[in-house]
Short mmCIF file of C-alpha atoms and ligand atoms in Angstrom, two decimals:
data_model
loop_
_atom_site.label_atom_id
_atom_site.label_comp_id
_atom_site.label_asym_id
_atom_site.label_seq_id
_atom_site.Cartn_x
_atom_site.Cartn_y
_atom_site.Cartn_z
CA UNK A 165 81.62 -117.12 130.73
CA UNK A 166 81.72 -118.65 134.23
CA UNK A 167 79.57 -116.79 136.72
CA UNK A 168 81.46 -115.21 139.59
CA UNK A 169 81.67 -117.41 142.68
CA UNK A 170 78.99 -116.78 145.28
CA UNK A 171 80.96 -115.94 148.38
CA UNK A 172 78.36 -115.39 151.03
CA UNK A 173 75.96 -118.04 152.25
CA UNK A 174 72.77 -116.27 151.21
CA UNK A 175 73.99 -115.79 147.65
CA UNK A 176 75.13 -119.41 147.48
CA UNK A 177 71.77 -120.67 148.76
CA UNK A 178 69.97 -118.44 146.32
CA UNK A 179 71.99 -119.83 143.41
CA UNK A 180 71.46 -123.41 144.57
CA UNK A 181 67.70 -122.90 144.74
CA UNK A 182 67.70 -121.34 141.26
CA UNK A 183 69.54 -124.37 139.84
CA UNK A 184 67.02 -126.73 141.44
CA UNK A 185 64.08 -124.68 140.21
CA UNK A 186 65.47 -124.66 136.70
CA UNK A 187 66.01 -128.45 136.80
CA UNK A 188 62.52 -129.17 138.17
CA UNK A 189 60.21 -130.47 135.46
CA UNK A 190 56.96 -130.53 137.40
CA UNK A 191 57.30 -134.18 138.36
CA UNK A 192 61.00 -134.52 139.17
CA UNK A 193 64.33 -132.73 139.26
CA UNK A 194 66.60 -133.82 136.44
CA UNK A 195 70.25 -134.29 137.45
CA UNK A 196 71.40 -131.64 134.96
CA UNK A 197 69.91 -129.91 131.96
CA UNK A 198 70.70 -131.53 128.63
CA UNK A 199 72.96 -134.40 129.58
CA UNK A 200 70.54 -136.12 132.00
CA UNK A 201 66.96 -135.22 131.03
CA UNK A 202 65.07 -137.79 133.18
CA UNK A 203 64.71 -138.76 136.84
CA UNK A 204 67.64 -140.66 138.30
CA UNK A 205 66.60 -142.31 141.51
CA UNK A 206 69.56 -141.64 143.71
CA UNK A 207 70.06 -138.14 142.38
CA UNK A 208 66.48 -137.51 143.53
CA UNK A 209 67.33 -138.84 146.97
CA UNK A 210 70.02 -136.21 147.36
CA UNK A 211 67.77 -133.52 145.93
CA UNK A 212 65.09 -134.46 148.47
CA UNK A 213 67.61 -134.43 151.32
CA UNK A 214 68.87 -131.01 150.22
CA UNK A 215 65.41 -129.53 149.84
CA UNK A 216 64.08 -131.04 153.08
CA UNK A 217 64.66 -127.85 155.06
CA UNK A 218 64.07 -125.40 152.21
CA UNK A 219 61.14 -126.70 150.18
CA UNK A 220 59.66 -129.63 152.04
CA UNK A 221 56.74 -130.12 149.67
CA UNK A 222 59.07 -130.43 146.71
CA UNK A 223 61.36 -132.80 148.62
CA UNK A 224 58.38 -135.10 149.16
CA UNK A 225 57.22 -134.74 145.55
CA UNK A 226 60.72 -135.68 144.41
CA UNK A 227 60.62 -138.94 146.34
CA UNK A 228 57.08 -139.70 145.21
CA UNK A 229 58.30 -139.28 141.63
CA UNK A 230 61.19 -141.73 142.15
CA UNK A 231 58.95 -144.26 143.89
CA UNK A 232 56.23 -143.97 141.23
CA UNK A 233 58.50 -146.04 138.98
CA UNK A 234 58.58 -148.94 141.45
CA UNK A 235 57.87 -152.38 139.97
CA UNK A 236 55.34 -154.73 141.55
CA UNK A 237 58.14 -156.97 142.83
CA UNK A 238 59.43 -153.99 144.86
CA UNK A 239 62.33 -153.01 142.60
CA UNK A 240 62.88 -149.25 142.49
CA UNK A 241 64.39 -148.47 139.08
CA UNK A 242 67.43 -146.27 138.71
CA UNK A 243 65.80 -144.07 136.04
CA UNK A 244 62.17 -143.04 135.56
CA UNK A 245 61.24 -141.55 132.19
CA UNK A 246 58.54 -139.00 132.92
CA UNK A 247 58.89 -137.41 129.48
CA UNK A 248 59.73 -138.44 125.94
CA UNK A 249 62.97 -136.43 125.83
CA UNK A 250 65.58 -138.37 123.88
CA UNK A 251 68.17 -140.23 125.90
CA UNK A 252 70.19 -143.38 125.42
CA UNK A 253 69.61 -145.88 126.93
CA UNK A 254 65.95 -144.86 127.01
CA UNK A 255 62.61 -146.71 127.11
CA UNK A 256 63.26 -148.38 123.76
CA UNK A 257 66.31 -150.09 125.15
CA UNK A 258 64.88 -151.04 128.55
CA UNK A 259 61.41 -152.14 127.31
CA UNK A 260 60.11 -152.05 130.88
CA UNK A 261 56.54 -151.93 129.71
CA UNK A 262 56.84 -155.44 128.29
CA UNK A 263 57.36 -156.69 131.84
CA UNK A 264 54.33 -157.70 133.89
CA UNK A 265 55.68 -156.09 137.08
CA UNK A 266 56.63 -152.69 135.65
CA UNK A 267 54.31 -149.69 135.87
CA UNK A 268 52.06 -149.06 132.90
CA UNK A 269 52.28 -145.74 131.16
CA UNK A 270 55.52 -144.82 132.93
CA UNK A 271 58.65 -146.27 131.35
CA UNK A 272 61.61 -147.00 133.61
CA UNK A 273 65.02 -148.62 133.45
CA UNK A 274 65.31 -152.27 134.47
CA UNK A 275 68.11 -151.78 137.00
CA UNK A 276 67.97 -150.49 140.55
CA UNK A 277 69.91 -147.79 142.43
CA UNK A 278 71.62 -147.48 145.81
CA UNK A 279 68.66 -147.93 148.19
CA UNK A 280 68.91 -144.72 150.16
CA UNK A 281 65.23 -143.81 149.74
CA UNK A 282 64.13 -144.70 153.27
CA UNK A 283 67.01 -142.64 154.58
CA UNK A 284 65.80 -139.58 152.64
CA UNK A 285 62.29 -140.05 154.00
CA UNK A 286 63.76 -140.34 157.50
CA UNK A 287 65.77 -137.15 156.87
CA UNK A 288 62.57 -135.25 156.12
CA UNK A 289 60.90 -136.83 159.17
CA UNK A 290 63.89 -135.96 161.36
CA UNK A 291 63.51 -132.29 160.49
CA UNK A 292 59.73 -132.02 160.48
CA UNK A 293 58.33 -134.80 162.69
CA UNK A 294 54.54 -135.05 163.00
CA UNK A 295 53.97 -132.51 160.23
CA UNK A 296 55.12 -135.11 157.69
CA UNK A 297 53.68 -138.22 159.38
CA UNK A 298 51.08 -138.59 156.61
CA UNK A 299 53.84 -138.69 154.01
CA UNK A 300 55.74 -141.31 156.02
CA UNK A 301 52.63 -143.47 156.22
CA UNK A 302 52.02 -143.04 152.50
CA UNK A 303 55.47 -144.15 151.33
CA UNK A 304 56.35 -146.67 154.05
CA UNK A 305 54.84 -149.71 152.27
CA UNK A 306 56.81 -148.91 149.12
CA UNK A 307 60.05 -148.58 151.08
CA UNK A 308 59.42 -151.85 152.91
CA UNK A 309 58.71 -153.53 149.56
CA UNK A 310 61.97 -152.15 148.12
CA UNK A 311 63.93 -153.69 151.01
CA UNK A 312 62.03 -156.97 150.71
CA UNK A 313 62.93 -157.08 147.00
CA UNK A 314 66.63 -156.66 147.76
CA UNK A 315 66.53 -159.38 150.39
CA UNK A 316 64.51 -161.81 148.26
CA UNK A 317 66.04 -161.30 144.82
CA UNK A 318 69.42 -159.65 145.20
CA UNK A 319 71.09 -161.68 147.90
CA UNK A 320 72.88 -163.60 145.17
CA UNK A 321 75.69 -164.66 147.49
CA UNK A 322 73.19 -166.02 150.01
CA UNK A 323 74.83 -164.34 153.01
CA UNK A 324 72.65 -161.27 153.56
CA UNK A 325 74.26 -158.70 151.24
CA UNK A 326 72.58 -157.28 148.13
CA UNK A 327 74.49 -157.70 144.89
CA UNK A 328 74.61 -155.17 142.12
CA UNK A 329 74.27 -156.69 138.67
CA UNK A 330 75.51 -153.69 136.72
CA UNK A 331 77.94 -150.85 137.52
CA UNK A 332 75.09 -148.36 136.97
CA UNK A 333 73.40 -149.80 140.04
CA UNK A 334 76.26 -148.59 142.20
CA UNK A 335 75.88 -144.96 141.12
CA UNK A 336 79.68 -145.00 140.75
CA UNK A 337 79.46 -146.08 137.14
CA UNK A 338 83.08 -145.79 136.03
CA UNK A 339 84.73 -146.79 139.29
CA UNK A 340 87.86 -148.85 138.65
CA UNK A 341 86.44 -151.37 141.11
CA UNK A 342 84.45 -152.81 138.21
CA UNK A 343 87.43 -153.05 135.83
CA UNK A 344 88.21 -156.69 136.56
CA UNK A 345 84.67 -158.08 136.34
CA UNK A 346 84.06 -156.00 133.20
CA UNK A 347 87.31 -157.09 131.59
CA UNK A 348 86.30 -160.71 132.18
CA UNK A 349 83.21 -160.35 129.97
CA UNK A 350 83.46 -162.03 126.56
CA UNK A 351 85.80 -160.11 124.25
CA UNK A 352 83.39 -160.37 121.37
CA UNK A 353 81.10 -157.76 122.92
CA UNK A 354 83.34 -154.84 122.31
CA UNK A 355 84.91 -153.39 119.24
CA UNK A 356 87.61 -150.80 119.24
CA UNK A 357 86.73 -148.98 122.39
CA UNK A 358 88.46 -150.89 125.11
CA UNK A 359 91.86 -151.10 123.45
CA UNK A 360 91.71 -147.49 122.32
CA UNK A 361 90.56 -146.14 125.62
CA UNK A 362 91.31 -148.41 128.57
CA UNK A 363 88.69 -147.91 131.24
CA UNK A 364 85.97 -147.06 128.71
CA UNK A 365 83.42 -149.79 129.25
CA UNK A 366 80.48 -148.23 127.42
CA UNK A 367 79.98 -151.29 125.23
CA UNK A 368 80.06 -153.56 128.27
CA UNK A 369 77.50 -151.44 130.08
CA UNK A 370 75.01 -151.64 127.24
CA UNK A 371 75.68 -155.32 126.61
CA UNK A 372 75.12 -156.22 130.27
CA UNK A 373 71.89 -154.21 130.43
CA UNK A 374 70.58 -155.89 127.28
CA UNK A 375 71.44 -159.35 128.50
CA UNK A 376 69.48 -158.83 131.67
CA UNK A 377 66.60 -157.34 129.67
CA UNK A 378 66.63 -160.27 127.24
CA UNK A 379 66.35 -162.68 130.15
CA UNK A 380 62.99 -161.02 130.88
CA UNK A 381 64.52 -159.40 134.00
CA UNK A 382 64.26 -162.81 135.64
CA UNK A 383 65.67 -163.26 139.17
CA UNK A 384 66.77 -166.86 138.36
CA UNK A 385 68.81 -165.54 135.46
CA UNK A 386 70.58 -163.13 137.80
CA UNK A 387 71.43 -165.78 140.33
CA UNK A 388 72.57 -168.42 137.86
CA UNK A 389 73.77 -166.86 134.63
CA UNK A 390 74.33 -163.13 134.66
CA UNK A 391 78.09 -162.53 134.35
CA UNK A 392 78.26 -159.46 136.59
CA UNK A 393 77.37 -159.87 140.26
CA UNK A 394 79.23 -157.85 142.88
CA UNK A 395 78.71 -157.23 146.59
CA UNK A 396 79.63 -153.60 146.99
CA UNK A 397 80.42 -152.03 150.38
CA UNK A 398 78.82 -148.66 149.48
CA UNK A 399 75.59 -150.16 148.17
CA UNK A 400 75.32 -152.32 151.28
CA UNK A 401 76.42 -149.58 153.69
CA UNK A 402 73.67 -147.43 152.23
CA UNK A 403 71.16 -150.26 152.51
CA UNK A 404 72.10 -150.82 156.13
CA UNK A 405 71.65 -147.12 156.97
CA UNK A 406 68.29 -147.23 155.16
CA UNK A 407 67.23 -150.26 157.24
CA UNK A 408 67.97 -148.32 160.42
CA UNK A 409 65.98 -145.41 159.02
CA UNK A 410 63.07 -147.71 158.18
CA UNK A 411 63.14 -149.09 161.73
CA UNK A 412 62.81 -145.55 163.10
CA UNK A 413 59.99 -144.74 160.69
CA UNK A 414 58.10 -147.99 161.37
CA UNK A 415 56.23 -146.80 164.50
CA UNK A 416 55.06 -143.69 162.60
CA UNK A 417 53.54 -145.99 160.00
CA UNK A 418 52.16 -148.35 162.63
CA UNK A 419 54.60 -151.08 161.61
CA UNK A 420 56.98 -153.28 163.56
CA UNK A 421 60.57 -151.92 163.54
CA UNK A 422 62.14 -155.28 164.41
CA UNK A 423 62.45 -156.83 160.95
CA UNK A 424 64.39 -153.75 159.86
CA UNK A 425 66.80 -153.68 162.80
CA UNK A 426 67.31 -157.40 162.33
CA UNK A 427 68.08 -156.91 158.67
CA UNK A 428 70.55 -154.14 159.54
CA UNK A 429 72.33 -156.51 161.95
CA UNK A 430 72.39 -159.19 159.29
CA UNK A 431 73.94 -156.84 156.72
CA UNK A 432 76.51 -155.68 159.30
CA UNK A 433 77.56 -159.24 160.08
CA UNK A 434 77.82 -160.07 156.38
CA UNK A 435 79.83 -156.93 155.61
CA UNK A 436 82.34 -157.84 158.31
CA UNK A 437 82.44 -161.48 157.34
CA UNK A 438 82.61 -161.13 153.57
CA UNK A 439 83.96 -157.71 152.58
CA UNK A 440 86.48 -156.89 155.30
CA UNK A 441 90.01 -158.02 154.46
CA UNK A 442 91.95 -156.82 157.48
CA UNK A 443 92.79 -153.40 156.08
CA UNK A 444 89.50 -152.16 154.71
CA UNK A 445 86.23 -153.03 153.00
CA UNK A 446 86.37 -154.17 149.39
CA UNK A 447 83.79 -155.30 146.88
CA UNK A 448 83.45 -159.03 146.25
CA UNK A 449 83.09 -160.39 142.74
CA UNK A 450 80.65 -163.27 143.10
CA UNK A 451 81.60 -164.73 139.74
CA UNK A 452 85.20 -165.39 140.82
CA UNK A 453 84.55 -165.40 144.57
CA UNK A 454 87.43 -162.92 144.97
CA UNK A 455 87.63 -159.57 146.70
CA UNK A 456 88.39 -156.67 144.36
CA UNK A 457 91.20 -155.22 146.45
CA UNK A 458 91.17 -151.61 145.43
CA UNK A 459 90.28 -148.85 147.84
CA UNK A 460 87.83 -146.33 146.48
CA UNK A 461 85.37 -143.93 148.05
CA UNK A 462 82.95 -146.89 147.96
CA UNK A 463 85.13 -148.70 150.52
CA UNK A 464 83.91 -146.24 153.16
CA UNK A 465 80.22 -147.14 152.76
CA UNK A 466 80.14 -149.26 155.96
CA UNK A 467 81.04 -146.11 157.93
CA UNK A 468 77.38 -145.17 157.49
CA UNK A 469 76.51 -147.96 159.91
CA UNK A 470 75.97 -146.56 163.42
CA UNK A 471 76.69 -150.02 164.83
CA UNK A 472 80.01 -150.63 163.07
CA UNK A 473 82.59 -151.85 165.66
CA UNK A 474 84.91 -149.06 166.87
CA UNK A 475 88.16 -150.60 165.62
CA UNK A 476 86.74 -150.92 162.08
CA UNK A 477 85.59 -147.30 162.21
CA UNK A 478 89.07 -146.24 163.33
CA UNK A 479 90.77 -148.09 160.55
CA UNK A 480 88.43 -146.67 157.90
CA UNK A 481 88.96 -143.16 159.24
CA UNK A 482 92.74 -143.67 159.24
CA UNK A 483 92.56 -144.65 155.58
CA UNK A 484 90.21 -141.79 154.71
CA UNK A 485 92.47 -139.22 156.38
CA UNK A 486 95.68 -140.70 154.98
CA UNK A 487 97.65 -139.52 151.97
CA UNK A 488 95.78 -142.11 149.93
CA UNK A 489 92.59 -140.05 150.21
CA UNK A 490 91.98 -136.76 152.03
CA UNK A 491 95.49 -136.36 153.41
CA UNK A 492 97.10 -135.65 150.05
CA UNK A 493 94.24 -134.07 148.13
CA UNK A 494 93.43 -130.40 148.48
CA UNK A 495 89.71 -131.22 148.54
CA UNK A 496 87.67 -134.14 149.82
CA UNK A 497 87.17 -137.00 148.88
CA UNK A 498 89.02 -138.46 145.89
CA UNK A 499 86.87 -141.24 144.44
CA UNK A 500 89.86 -143.58 144.15
CA UNK A 501 92.99 -144.22 146.20
CA UNK A 502 95.46 -141.61 144.92
CA UNK A 503 98.27 -144.16 145.01
CA UNK A 504 96.43 -146.74 142.94
CA UNK A 505 97.52 -147.18 139.37
CA UNK A 506 93.91 -146.65 138.26
CA UNK A 507 93.66 -143.21 139.89
CA UNK A 508 92.91 -140.49 137.34
CA UNK A 509 92.09 -137.05 138.72
CA UNK A 510 89.99 -136.13 135.69
CA UNK A 511 87.86 -139.19 134.92
CA UNK A 512 84.43 -139.88 136.39
CA UNK A 513 84.63 -141.96 139.56
CA UNK A 514 88.30 -142.77 138.94
CA UNK A 515 89.63 -139.84 140.97
CA UNK A 516 87.40 -136.75 141.07
CA UNK A 517 85.53 -135.71 144.22
CA UNK A 518 81.73 -135.85 144.33
CA UNK A 519 79.50 -133.79 146.58
CA UNK A 520 77.14 -136.69 147.34
CA UNK A 521 79.99 -138.87 148.60
CA UNK A 522 81.36 -136.03 150.71
CA UNK A 523 77.90 -135.52 152.18
CA UNK A 524 77.45 -139.21 152.98
CA UNK A 525 80.85 -139.38 154.65
CA UNK A 526 80.11 -136.19 156.55
CA UNK A 527 76.97 -137.90 157.88
CA UNK A 528 78.92 -141.04 158.67
CA UNK A 529 81.53 -139.05 160.59
CA UNK A 530 78.79 -137.27 162.55
CA UNK A 531 77.10 -140.58 163.38
CA UNK A 532 80.35 -141.81 164.95
CA UNK A 533 80.92 -138.54 166.85
CA UNK A 534 83.89 -137.57 164.65
CA UNK A 535 83.02 -133.91 164.73
CA UNK A 536 86.26 -132.53 163.38
CA UNK A 537 86.11 -134.81 160.36
CA UNK A 538 82.44 -133.95 159.80
CA UNK A 539 83.18 -130.23 160.01
CA UNK A 540 86.12 -130.53 157.59
CA UNK A 541 84.02 -132.46 155.08
CA UNK A 542 81.22 -129.92 155.31
CA UNK A 543 83.32 -126.79 155.02
CA UNK A 544 85.62 -128.14 152.31
CA UNK A 545 82.62 -129.26 150.26
CA UNK A 546 81.13 -125.78 150.52
CA UNK A 547 84.52 -124.37 149.52
CA UNK A 548 84.42 -126.53 146.39
CA UNK A 549 81.02 -125.28 145.21
CA UNK A 550 81.73 -121.71 146.25
CA UNK A 551 84.86 -121.69 144.10
CA UNK A 552 83.86 -123.83 141.12
CA UNK A 553 80.05 -123.76 141.10
CA UNK A 554 77.57 -126.64 141.22
CA UNK A 555 79.58 -128.87 138.99
CA UNK A 556 79.06 -132.61 138.59
CA UNK A 557 82.42 -133.45 140.18
CA UNK A 558 85.71 -131.79 141.02
CA UNK A 559 89.43 -132.22 140.64
CA UNK A 560 90.51 -133.35 144.12
CA UNK A 561 93.84 -131.53 143.94
CA UNK A 562 92.92 -128.06 142.69
CA UNK A 563 89.14 -128.08 143.17
CA UNK A 564 88.38 -127.14 139.57
CA UNK A 565 84.97 -128.25 138.27
CA UNK A 566 84.49 -131.28 136.01
CA UNK A 567 81.55 -132.68 134.08
CA UNK A 568 78.34 -130.76 133.66
CA UNK A 569 77.28 -127.50 135.26
CA UNK A 570 74.17 -126.79 137.33
CA UNK A 571 74.25 -130.31 138.69
CA UNK A 572 71.28 -130.88 140.98
CA UNK A 573 72.78 -132.92 143.82
CA UNK A 574 75.74 -130.55 144.15
CA UNK A 575 73.29 -127.66 144.56
CA UNK A 576 70.91 -129.58 146.84
CA UNK A 577 73.51 -130.92 149.25
CA UNK A 578 75.18 -127.51 149.46
CA UNK A 579 71.78 -126.24 150.62
CA UNK A 580 71.68 -128.92 153.28
CA UNK A 581 75.15 -127.98 154.53
CA UNK A 582 74.17 -124.32 154.53
CA UNK A 583 71.06 -125.13 156.57
CA UNK A 584 73.34 -126.74 159.16
CA UNK A 585 75.53 -123.67 159.25
CA UNK A 586 72.48 -121.52 159.87
CA UNK A 587 71.25 -123.85 162.56
CA UNK A 588 74.43 -124.14 164.59
CA UNK A 589 76.50 -121.15 163.59
CA UNK A 590 79.00 -123.47 161.89
CA UNK A 591 81.93 -125.38 163.31
CA UNK A 592 82.01 -128.81 164.88
CA UNK A 593 78.80 -130.73 165.07
CA UNK A 594 77.48 -129.75 161.67
CA UNK A 595 75.56 -132.51 159.95
CA UNK A 596 75.08 -134.33 163.26
C1 GLC B 880 76.19 -140.69 136.20
C2 GLC B 880 76.65 -140.98 137.63
C3 GLC B 880 75.48 -141.46 138.47
C4 GLC B 880 74.33 -140.50 138.39
C5 GLC B 880 73.97 -140.19 136.93
C6 GLC B 880 72.97 -139.05 136.81
O1 GLC B 880 75.76 -141.83 135.55
O2 GLC B 880 77.67 -141.92 137.63
O3 GLC B 880 75.86 -141.60 139.83
O4 GLC B 880 73.22 -141.00 139.07
O5 GLC B 880 75.11 -139.79 136.23
O6 GLC B 880 73.46 -137.90 137.46
#
C-alpha cells in the first residue's frame, strides 16, 4: 500500500532523511534499494547537494566515495562497486581492474558521468565556508584531474566540448536524442528487441560498452573508431558550471582560478558555435557531423552557464515555458518536447519529469535572476514528491510516480528545496 502523502514540510523532510538513511550503505548512498545496488556517480552528486545542509559529514563522505573510483588518468567512473551485490553490467562486464589506470581492489565501470562533482563540492562550500576548507583542499586535486581528463581525452571534436561515448554517460540513458546515432550502429548487434520495442536500445548499450572495453579503454580508439560520439548540451552545460565552481574553489585550495575560468569561456564559445542552431541547443553527432534536432530537457543545459548571453537565455526560457515543455504539462519539466513524435509520458527520459533536472533548471533560473521561474520549479517539484512520494520520475501531466520508489536523488533534492523554504520563508528567490 502507498504511504499517505506527507503534507507538511517537517514530515516530508523526515521521510526524505529516512529514505537516505535506508539507502546509505556505509560508504555510499545507492540510488534505490534493489534496482540500483551500487554507487552511481551523478546520483551521489545530487545526494551530496541535498544533504549539504542536513548532514554535511555524510554529504562529504558521499563525494569521497564517488571520487574514490577515479582512474589515474582522471576519469571519474559513472558507477563504483563498493560491494559484491549482483548487478548487470557489473565488474565482470567492465573488467576495470585489468586496466593499469583503474583503482585496485575497487571495481568501477569504464564510462564517466556528467561532471557535476566540483559543483557539489562548491555547494557544500557555499553553505559552510571555512568549516569545510579542509575538505575542499582534499578533493580539489581530484576535481582538477577530472576536468583535465575531459579536456585531454574527451574533446573528440577538437573544439573545446567534451563528447559522451555512450548514452549512459549523459545520465539521460533512454533520451530519444540518442535514437539516431544508436540506430546507425550495425544491425547485426541486436536481435529481436529493436523491432519489437522501438526505442529499446538495451543491446546497443551493452554492445557499445563492450566495444570500448575491448579496445582497452584507449583514448585513440575513442577518437578514431568508436561509433558513438556526441557533444551533448547538458553534459557540457554541467561541465561549464563545474568549471566556474572550480574557479571559485581554487583560492581555497591555494590554486590558480584562471585555467578554470578560461576553460569555462572556451566551453561557452564552443556551445554557441557548435550546438546552437538559431532556435535552441541541440546535441551534435560527431560521427555524421549533424545536429540531432530534437528538443529535450538536455537542451536547457547551457542555461546553467552564468555567462550565457541574454538573448540565448531568453530564447531557452521561452522554449522551456512554452506548450512544448512546462506550458502544457501539469508538472515540470517533461524530459522531451511534448510535441515531438518521440514523446512518451511513461518511458524513462522520453517524457517523464525528473527531480534532478527540475533542480538544475531551478538553479539555472536563479543564476539568471529569473525568480518566478525558479520559485515555480521549486514549489512544483515539492508538489510532485508530496503527492507521489520519492519516485524515480513522474508523469508530467498528472504527476503520478513512475519507476522505483524511495529514490535517493528525489529525496535529497526535496531536502535541499525544503532547506531553502526554511531559510527564506518560501516564495521568489528560493534556490538563489
Ligand atoms: C538510470 C538513469 C541514470 C541514473 C541511474 C541510477 O540509469 O537514467 O540517470 O544515474 O539510473 O539511478
